């Protein structure tokens, strides 16, 4: 009898675990009527509402929302069987962010939404740069846009003619950089970073001021002269020390 009781308890536990697993497995979630992960296009400004709903549930199920890896705080009345979150206003930082709705007791049951926020080019960068003649300088145009735009440089309202070994371009998805080596007076002027995308254009002016080359101060020659003068004075004092002592 003792042996039968010891076998019955584990068997009952296995049945209970199996039943819970079946219940959890049968549950499904949907976000805005999507039962699988999807991408949602959006524009800047207008709010976006995401609604998560539990399917095939015979009991109250708690839901969780995540923005990336961080959990979103929900009110008590907004987390059982159905849960809604609102992104307002939509801005550039929301682009590419993943929002995920998960079942609290089985986080493997989830649906994710990736926001595709589209916006025209937005440019920034240091507007005025002073550089000494024959020095190197770099103009950095920070650009954000979705979809990514095409970038070009202009000088004094004309397309910039790139000169080999004098100009160098560097570009990533968010940086458009123009480097000028050994600037001359002819490089003086206004450079315009132009980014053209399907949603519009963005421009940013950079005023490059080339200053006269400063004369190189002969440091070594001055130091040598100071040393010579100091030693001359020192030896002069030593040579005439007797006279100084008589005066004192």
Short mmCIF file of C-alpha atoms in Angstrom, two decimals:
data_model
loop_
_atom_site.label_atom_id
_atom_site.label_comp_id
_atom_site.label_asym_id
_atom_site.label_seq_id
_atom_site.Cartn_x
_atom_site.Cartn_y
_atom_site.Cartn_z
CA UNK A 1 0.00 0.00 0.00
CA UNK A 2 2.81 2.37 0.82
CA UNK A 3 4.44 1.73 -2.53
CA UNK A 4 1.16 2.36 -4.40
CA UNK A 5 0.70 5.71 -2.64
CA UNK A 6 4.26 6.79 -3.44
CA UNK A 7 3.67 6.07 -7.14
CA UNK A 8 0.26 7.76 -7.29
CA UNK A 9 1.47 11.19 -6.15
CA UNK A 10 4.15 11.66 -8.86
CA UNK A 11 1.73 10.37 -11.47
CA UNK A 12 -0.88 12.93 -10.45
CA UNK A 13 1.74 15.70 -10.56
CA UNK A 14 2.74 14.67 -14.08
CA UNK A 15 -0.91 14.82 -15.17
CA UNK A 16 -1.30 18.31 -13.69
CA UNK A 17 1.85 19.59 -15.37
CA UNK A 18 0.81 18.07 -18.68
CA UNK A 19 -2.63 19.69 -18.41
CA UNK A 20 -1.14 23.14 -17.72
CA UNK A 21 1.27 22.73 -20.61
CA UNK A 22 -1.60 21.90 -22.95
CA UNK A 23 -3.59 24.92 -21.75
CA UNK A 24 -0.61 27.24 -22.23
CA UNK A 25 0.21 25.75 -25.61
CA UNK A 26 -3.33 26.26 -26.88
CA UNK A 27 -3.26 29.97 -26.04
CA UNK A 28 -2.54 32.48 -28.75
CA UNK A 29 -1.99 36.23 -28.84
CA UNK A 30 -2.66 38.79 -31.50
CA UNK A 31 -1.61 42.41 -31.78
CA UNK A 32 -3.79 44.61 -33.98
CA UNK A 33 -5.23 41.39 -35.47
CA UNK A 34 -1.76 40.00 -36.30
CA UNK A 35 -1.02 36.58 -34.79
CA UNK A 36 2.65 36.68 -35.88
CA UNK A 37 5.43 39.25 -35.68
CA UNK A 38 5.00 42.14 -38.10
CA UNK A 39 6.28 45.60 -39.05
CA UNK A 40 4.07 48.66 -38.65
CA UNK A 41 4.68 51.76 -40.76
CA UNK A 42 4.13 55.13 -39.10
CA UNK A 43 4.70 58.85 -39.53
CA UNK A 44 6.01 61.48 -37.16
CA UNK A 45 3.46 62.97 -34.80
CA UNK A 46 0.18 60.99 -34.87
CA UNK A 47 -0.26 58.51 -32.02
CA UNK A 48 -0.10 54.74 -32.57
CA UNK A 49 -2.28 52.33 -30.59
CA UNK A 50 -1.30 48.69 -30.11
CA UNK A 51 -3.93 46.25 -28.85
CA UNK A 52 -2.99 42.79 -27.58
CA UNK A 53 -5.67 40.11 -27.24
CA UNK A 54 -5.64 36.58 -25.78
CA UNK A 55 -7.28 33.79 -27.81
CA UNK A 56 -8.45 30.30 -26.76
CA UNK A 57 -8.46 31.17 -23.07
CA UNK A 58 -10.92 29.77 -20.52
CA UNK A 59 -9.56 31.87 -17.65
CA UNK A 60 -8.14 35.29 -16.92
CA UNK A 61 -4.68 35.69 -18.41
CA UNK A 62 -2.28 38.46 -17.49
CA UNK A 63 -0.44 40.22 -20.31
CA UNK A 64 2.90 42.05 -20.33
CA UNK A 65 4.20 44.71 -22.71
CA UNK A 66 7.87 45.39 -23.49
CA UNK A 67 9.58 48.21 -25.34
CA UNK A 68 12.80 46.57 -26.44
CA UNK A 69 14.07 44.79 -23.32
CA UNK A 70 12.30 47.06 -20.84
CA UNK A 71 8.87 46.25 -19.45
CA UNK A 72 6.12 48.84 -19.90
CA UNK A 73 4.09 49.82 -16.84
CA UNK A 74 0.39 48.99 -17.18
CA UNK A 75 -2.66 49.96 -15.14
CA UNK A 76 -4.44 47.14 -13.28
CA UNK A 77 -7.44 47.30 -15.59
CA UNK A 78 -5.27 47.07 -18.69
CA UNK A 79 -3.49 43.74 -18.35
CA UNK A 80 -6.07 40.90 -18.26
CA UNK A 81 -6.97 39.13 -21.54
CA UNK A 82 -6.72 42.39 -23.45
CA UNK A 83 -4.15 45.17 -23.11
CA UNK A 84 -3.57 48.40 -25.01
CA UNK A 85 -0.60 50.76 -25.19
CA UNK A 86 -0.28 54.08 -26.98
CA UNK A 87 2.88 55.64 -28.46
CA UNK A 88 2.32 59.38 -28.56
CA UNK A 89 3.71 61.40 -30.13
CA UNK A 90 5.66 59.19 -32.51
CA UNK A 91 9.19 60.53 -33.04
CA UNK A 92 12.48 59.55 -34.66
CA UNK A 93 13.64 57.59 -31.60
CA UNK A 94 10.74 55.16 -32.08
CA UNK A 95 12.04 54.06 -35.48
CA UNK A 96 13.20 50.45 -35.40
CA UNK A 97 11.96 49.88 -31.83
CA UNK A 98 10.32 46.53 -31.08
CA UNK A 99 7.18 46.39 -28.93
CA UNK A 100 6.31 42.92 -27.63
CA UNK A 101 3.17 41.57 -25.95
CA UNK A 102 3.75 38.44 -23.84
CA UNK A 103 1.71 36.05 -21.78
CA UNK A 104 2.73 36.52 -18.14
CA UNK A 105 2.75 32.83 -17.18
CA UNK A 106 4.40 31.66 -20.38
CA UNK A 107 6.59 34.35 -21.93
CA UNK A 108 7.27 32.16 -24.96
CA UNK A 109 3.75 33.05 -26.10
CA UNK A 110 4.28 36.48 -27.64
CA UNK A 111 3.81 38.75 -30.65
CA UNK A 112 6.26 41.53 -31.58
CA UNK A 113 5.77 44.73 -33.57
CA UNK A 114 8.66 46.63 -35.17
CA UNK A 115 7.94 50.30 -35.82
CA UNK A 116 9.02 51.67 -39.17
CA UNK A 117 8.80 55.42 -38.60
CA UNK A 118 9.33 57.34 -41.82
CA UNK A 119 10.52 60.96 -41.76
CA UNK A 120 12.33 63.44 -44.02
CA UNK A 121 16.03 64.30 -43.59
CA UNK A 122 17.03 66.08 -40.39
CA UNK A 123 20.54 67.54 -40.45
CA UNK A 124 22.88 68.96 -37.83
CA UNK A 125 26.54 69.88 -37.43
CA UNK A 126 28.91 72.71 -36.52
CA UNK A 127 27.94 75.70 -38.67
CA UNK A 128 31.12 77.82 -38.61
CA UNK A 129 34.66 76.49 -38.73
CA UNK A 130 37.88 78.51 -38.54
CA UNK A 131 41.01 76.87 -39.91
CA UNK A 132 44.52 78.08 -40.52
CA UNK A 133 45.86 77.96 -44.05
CA UNK A 134 47.60 74.68 -44.95
CA UNK A 135 45.88 72.85 -42.10
CA UNK A 136 43.40 69.98 -42.53
CA UNK A 137 39.69 70.41 -41.75
CA UNK A 138 36.64 68.13 -41.67
CA UNK A 139 33.00 69.16 -42.17
CA UNK A 140 30.67 66.66 -40.49
CA UNK A 141 27.02 66.60 -41.52
CA UNK A 142 24.88 64.48 -39.18
CA UNK A 143 21.89 63.18 -41.11
CA UNK A 144 18.85 61.19 -40.00
CA UNK A 145 16.11 60.10 -42.39
CA UNK A 146 13.92 57.12 -43.14
CA UNK A 147 14.16 56.02 -45.86
CA UNK A 148 17.83 56.97 -46.16
CA UNK A 149 18.50 59.79 -48.59
CA UNK A 150 21.22 60.54 -51.14
CA UNK A 151 23.87 63.01 -49.93
CA UNK A 152 25.88 65.56 -51.90
CA UNK A 153 28.09 68.57 -51.10
CA UNK A 154 27.81 72.01 -52.66
CA UNK A 155 30.12 75.03 -52.37
CA UNK A 156 28.75 78.56 -52.71
CA UNK A 157 25.51 77.23 -54.29
CA UNK A 158 27.35 75.13 -56.89
CA UNK A 159 28.11 71.41 -57.00
CA UNK A 160 31.44 70.79 -55.34
CA UNK A 161 34.13 69.55 -57.71
CA UNK A 162 36.15 67.00 -55.81
CA UNK A 163 39.89 67.15 -56.24
CA UNK A 164 41.96 64.04 -55.74
CA UNK A 165 44.28 64.19 -52.71
CA UNK A 166 42.57 67.44 -51.66
CA UNK A 167 39.00 66.31 -50.89
CA UNK A 168 37.89 63.10 -49.21
CA UNK A 169 34.35 61.84 -48.55
CA UNK A 170 33.17 59.49 -45.81
CA UNK A 171 29.57 58.34 -45.40
CA UNK A 172 27.50 56.08 -43.14
CA UNK A 173 23.74 55.85 -42.63
CA UNK A 174 23.85 58.91 -40.32
CA UNK A 175 27.13 60.73 -41.11
CA UNK A 176 28.20 62.54 -44.27
CA UNK A 177 31.73 63.91 -43.89
CA UNK A 178 33.88 66.08 -46.13
CA UNK A 179 37.60 66.36 -45.36
CA UNK A 180 39.83 68.99 -46.97
CA UNK A 181 43.57 68.57 -46.76
CA UNK A 182 45.94 71.53 -46.55
CA UNK A 183 43.27 74.17 -47.04
CA UNK A 184 44.01 77.20 -49.15
CA UNK A 185 42.38 80.61 -49.40
CA UNK A 186 40.43 79.30 -52.39
CA UNK A 187 38.69 76.83 -50.06
CA UNK A 188 37.12 79.69 -48.15
CA UNK A 189 33.31 79.79 -48.54
CA UNK A 190 29.95 78.22 -47.64
CA UNK A 191 29.62 74.46 -47.99
CA UNK A 192 26.13 72.95 -48.10
CA UNK A 193 25.29 69.39 -47.11
CA UNK A 194 22.26 68.32 -49.18
CA UNK A 195 20.32 65.14 -48.43
CA UNK A 196 17.51 64.16 -50.80
CA UNK A 197 15.00 61.44 -49.82
CA UNK A 198 11.59 60.35 -51.14
CA UNK A 199 9.97 62.31 -48.29
CA UNK A 200 11.78 65.58 -48.92
CA UNK A 201 15.11 67.40 -48.84
CA UNK A 202 17.31 68.62 -46.01
CA UNK A 203 20.16 71.15 -46.15
CA UNK A 204 22.81 72.32 -43.72
CA UNK A 205 25.28 75.17 -44.34
CA UNK A 206 28.86 75.11 -43.10
CA UNK A 207 30.83 78.37 -43.23
CA UNK A 208 34.53 77.66 -43.67
CA UNK A 209 36.78 80.59 -42.81
CA UNK A 210 40.41 80.12 -43.87
CA UNK A 211 42.72 82.30 -41.79
CA UNK A 212 46.24 83.46 -42.59
CA UNK A 213 48.99 81.09 -41.69
CA UNK A 214 50.56 82.12 -38.42
CA UNK A 215 54.35 82.56 -38.45
CA UNK A 216 56.13 79.68 -36.80
CA UNK A 217 57.78 80.90 -33.62
CA UNK A 218 61.47 79.79 -33.59
CA UNK A 219 61.30 78.16 -30.17
CA UNK A 220 64.64 76.36 -30.38
CA UNK A 221 66.48 79.49 -31.51
CA UNK A 222 64.95 81.55 -28.69
CA UNK A 223 65.88 78.93 -26.09
CA UNK A 224 69.45 78.81 -27.41
CA UNK A 225 69.69 82.61 -27.29
CA UNK A 226 68.36 82.71 -23.72
CA UNK A 227 70.91 80.10 -22.67
CA UNK A 228 73.76 82.05 -24.29
CA UNK A 229 72.69 85.33 -22.67
CA UNK A 230 72.29 83.67 -19.27
CA UNK A 231 75.70 82.04 -19.43
CA UNK A 232 77.32 85.31 -20.59
CA UNK A 233 75.83 87.20 -17.66
CA UNK A 234 76.81 84.44 -15.25
CA UNK A 235 80.43 84.28 -16.38
CA UNK A 236 80.62 88.10 -16.45
CA UNK A 237 79.54 88.20 -12.82
CA UNK A 238 82.04 85.51 -11.89
CA UNK A 239 84.87 87.37 -13.66
CA UNK A 240 84.13 90.59 -11.79
CA UNK A 241 83.22 89.11 -8.44
CA UNK A 242 86.19 90.84 -6.72
CA UNK A 243 84.91 94.27 -7.72
CA UNK A 244 81.42 93.45 -6.52
CA UNK A 245 82.77 92.31 -3.16
CA UNK A 246 84.80 95.54 -2.74
CA UNK A 247 81.71 97.65 -3.45
CA UNK A 248 79.66 95.78 -0.88
#
